[in-house]
GROMACS .gro file of C-alpha atoms in nm:
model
  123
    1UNK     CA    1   0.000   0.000   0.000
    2UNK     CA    2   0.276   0.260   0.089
    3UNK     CA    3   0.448   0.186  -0.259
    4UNK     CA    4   0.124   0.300  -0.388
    5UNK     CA    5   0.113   0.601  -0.211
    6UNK     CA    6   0.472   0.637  -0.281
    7UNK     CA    7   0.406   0.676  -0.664
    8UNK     CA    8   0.119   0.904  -0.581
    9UNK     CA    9   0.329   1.144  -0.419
   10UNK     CA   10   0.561   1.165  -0.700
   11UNK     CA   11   0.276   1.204  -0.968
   12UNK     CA   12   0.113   1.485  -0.731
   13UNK     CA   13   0.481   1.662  -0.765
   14UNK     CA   14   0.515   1.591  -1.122
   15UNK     CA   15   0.187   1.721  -1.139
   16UNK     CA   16   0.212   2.089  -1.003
   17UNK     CA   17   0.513   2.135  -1.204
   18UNK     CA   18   0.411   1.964  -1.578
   19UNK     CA   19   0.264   2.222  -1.857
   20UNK     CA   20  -0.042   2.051  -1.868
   21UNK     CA   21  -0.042   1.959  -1.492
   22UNK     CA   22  -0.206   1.639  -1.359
   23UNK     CA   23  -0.316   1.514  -1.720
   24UNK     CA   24   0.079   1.487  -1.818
   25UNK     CA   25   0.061   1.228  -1.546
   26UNK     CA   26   0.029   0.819  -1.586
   27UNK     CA   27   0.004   0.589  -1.330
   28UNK     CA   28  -0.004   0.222  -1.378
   29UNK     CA   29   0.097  -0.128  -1.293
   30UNK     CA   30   0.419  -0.377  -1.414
   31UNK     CA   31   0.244  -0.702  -1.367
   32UNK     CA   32   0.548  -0.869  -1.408
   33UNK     CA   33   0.691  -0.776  -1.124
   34UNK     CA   34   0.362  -0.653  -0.943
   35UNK     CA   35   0.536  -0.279  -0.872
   36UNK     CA   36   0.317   0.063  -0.961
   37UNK     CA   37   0.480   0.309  -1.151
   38UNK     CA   38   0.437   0.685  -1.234
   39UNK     CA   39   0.535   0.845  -1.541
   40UNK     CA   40   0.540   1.234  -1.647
   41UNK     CA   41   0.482   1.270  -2.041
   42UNK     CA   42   0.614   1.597  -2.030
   43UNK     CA   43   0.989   1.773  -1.993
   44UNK     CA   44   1.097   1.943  -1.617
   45UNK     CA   45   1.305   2.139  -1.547
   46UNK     CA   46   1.586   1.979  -1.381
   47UNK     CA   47   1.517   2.095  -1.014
   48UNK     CA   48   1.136   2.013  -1.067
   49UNK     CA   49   1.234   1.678  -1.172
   50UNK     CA   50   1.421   1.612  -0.899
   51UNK     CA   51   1.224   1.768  -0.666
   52UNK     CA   52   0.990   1.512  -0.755
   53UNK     CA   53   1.223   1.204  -0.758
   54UNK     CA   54   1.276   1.263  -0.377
   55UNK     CA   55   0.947   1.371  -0.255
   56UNK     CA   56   0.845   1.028  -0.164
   57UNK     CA   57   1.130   0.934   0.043
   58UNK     CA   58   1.139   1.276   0.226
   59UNK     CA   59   0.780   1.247   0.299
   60UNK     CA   60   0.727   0.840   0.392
   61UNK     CA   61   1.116   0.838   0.509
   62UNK     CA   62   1.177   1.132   0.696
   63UNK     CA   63   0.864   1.241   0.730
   64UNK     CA   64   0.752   0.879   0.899
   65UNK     CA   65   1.070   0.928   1.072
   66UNK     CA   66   0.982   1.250   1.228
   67UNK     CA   67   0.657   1.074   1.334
   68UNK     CA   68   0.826   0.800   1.517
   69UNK     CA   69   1.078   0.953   1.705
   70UNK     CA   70   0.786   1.219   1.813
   71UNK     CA   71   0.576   0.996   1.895
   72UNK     CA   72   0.833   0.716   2.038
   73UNK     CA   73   0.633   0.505   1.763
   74UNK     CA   74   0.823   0.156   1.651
   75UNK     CA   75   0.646   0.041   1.395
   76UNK     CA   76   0.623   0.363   1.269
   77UNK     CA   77   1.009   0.364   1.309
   78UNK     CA   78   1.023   0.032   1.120
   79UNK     CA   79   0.812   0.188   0.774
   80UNK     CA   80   1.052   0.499   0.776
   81UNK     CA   81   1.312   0.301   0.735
   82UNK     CA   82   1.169   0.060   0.475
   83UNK     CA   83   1.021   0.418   0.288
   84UNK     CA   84   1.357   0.525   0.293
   85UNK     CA   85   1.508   0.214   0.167
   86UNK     CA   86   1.233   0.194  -0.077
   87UNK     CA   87   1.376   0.570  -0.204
   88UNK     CA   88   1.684   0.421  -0.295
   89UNK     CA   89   1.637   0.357  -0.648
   90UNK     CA   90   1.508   0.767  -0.694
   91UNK     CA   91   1.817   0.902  -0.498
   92UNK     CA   92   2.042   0.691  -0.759
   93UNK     CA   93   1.838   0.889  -1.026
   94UNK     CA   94   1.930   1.186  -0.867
   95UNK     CA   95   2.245   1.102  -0.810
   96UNK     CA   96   2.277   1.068  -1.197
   97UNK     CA   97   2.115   1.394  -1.271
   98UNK     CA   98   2.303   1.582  -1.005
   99UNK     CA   99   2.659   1.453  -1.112
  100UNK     CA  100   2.584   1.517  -1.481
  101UNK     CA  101   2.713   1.837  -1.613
  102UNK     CA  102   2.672   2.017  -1.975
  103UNK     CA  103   2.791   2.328  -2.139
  104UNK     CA  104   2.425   2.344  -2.274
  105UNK     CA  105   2.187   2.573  -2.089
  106UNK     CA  106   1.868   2.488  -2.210
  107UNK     CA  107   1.817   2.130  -2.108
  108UNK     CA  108   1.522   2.010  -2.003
  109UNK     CA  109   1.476   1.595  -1.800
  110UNK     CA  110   1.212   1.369  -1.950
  111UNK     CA  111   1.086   1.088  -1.769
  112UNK     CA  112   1.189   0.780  -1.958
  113UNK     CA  113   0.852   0.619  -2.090
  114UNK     CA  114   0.898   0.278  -2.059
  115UNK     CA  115   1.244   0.206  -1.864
  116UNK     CA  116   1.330   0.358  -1.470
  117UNK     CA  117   1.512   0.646  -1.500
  118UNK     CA  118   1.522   1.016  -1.675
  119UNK     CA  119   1.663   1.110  -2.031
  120UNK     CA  120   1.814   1.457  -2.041
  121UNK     CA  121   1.751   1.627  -2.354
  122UNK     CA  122   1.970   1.963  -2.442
  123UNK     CA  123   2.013   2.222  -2.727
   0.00000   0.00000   0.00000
């Protein structure tokens, strides 16, 4: 359920940023491997993109985190760290995006359409 909501929160990101806002956004299901997915069908800008990559960790990760230690909470405890885990396939994403530099200035980061991961386009 939380890797549900975890895809949610990054289409609800996606979402406020894309030209076309929430209808740029797909949500959908890899039966193969039984895992959700969002996808943007649009170009971000590269902070919006990424922005959107780590919403869902710093929000079921941290956020949960937060929670637990408030609240003294161990199960809570438990799903922050799992979130966060969970997270670690966006903050390699990000880790891409962040370490890759161009002389171009106009670039803009498309979500790939059928594959994890981003595709920087540039001119």
């Amino acid at each position: 359920m939380l890797t549900v909501v975890h895809e949610l929160i990054h289409g609800i990101t996606w979402g406020i940023f894309a030209e076309k806002h929430f209808q740029s956004i797909n949500f959908g299901v890899i039966w193969k491997m039984l895992t959700p997915y969002c996808h943007c069908s649009v170009p971000l800008k590269k902070w919006q993109y990424v922005l959107g990559a780590a919403m869902p960790t710093l929000v079921l990760g941290a956020g949960l985190g937060v929670v637990a230690i408030m609240t003294g909470n161990l199960v809570c405890l438990y799903l922050a760290e799992f979130m966060t885990l969970g997270g670690g396939g966006d903050f390699l994403i990000i880790m891409k995006i962040l370490r890759y530099h161009s002389d171009k200035e106009d670039q803009v980061y498309y979500d790939h359409p059928y594959e994890c991961g981003v595709v920087v386009f540039e001119k």
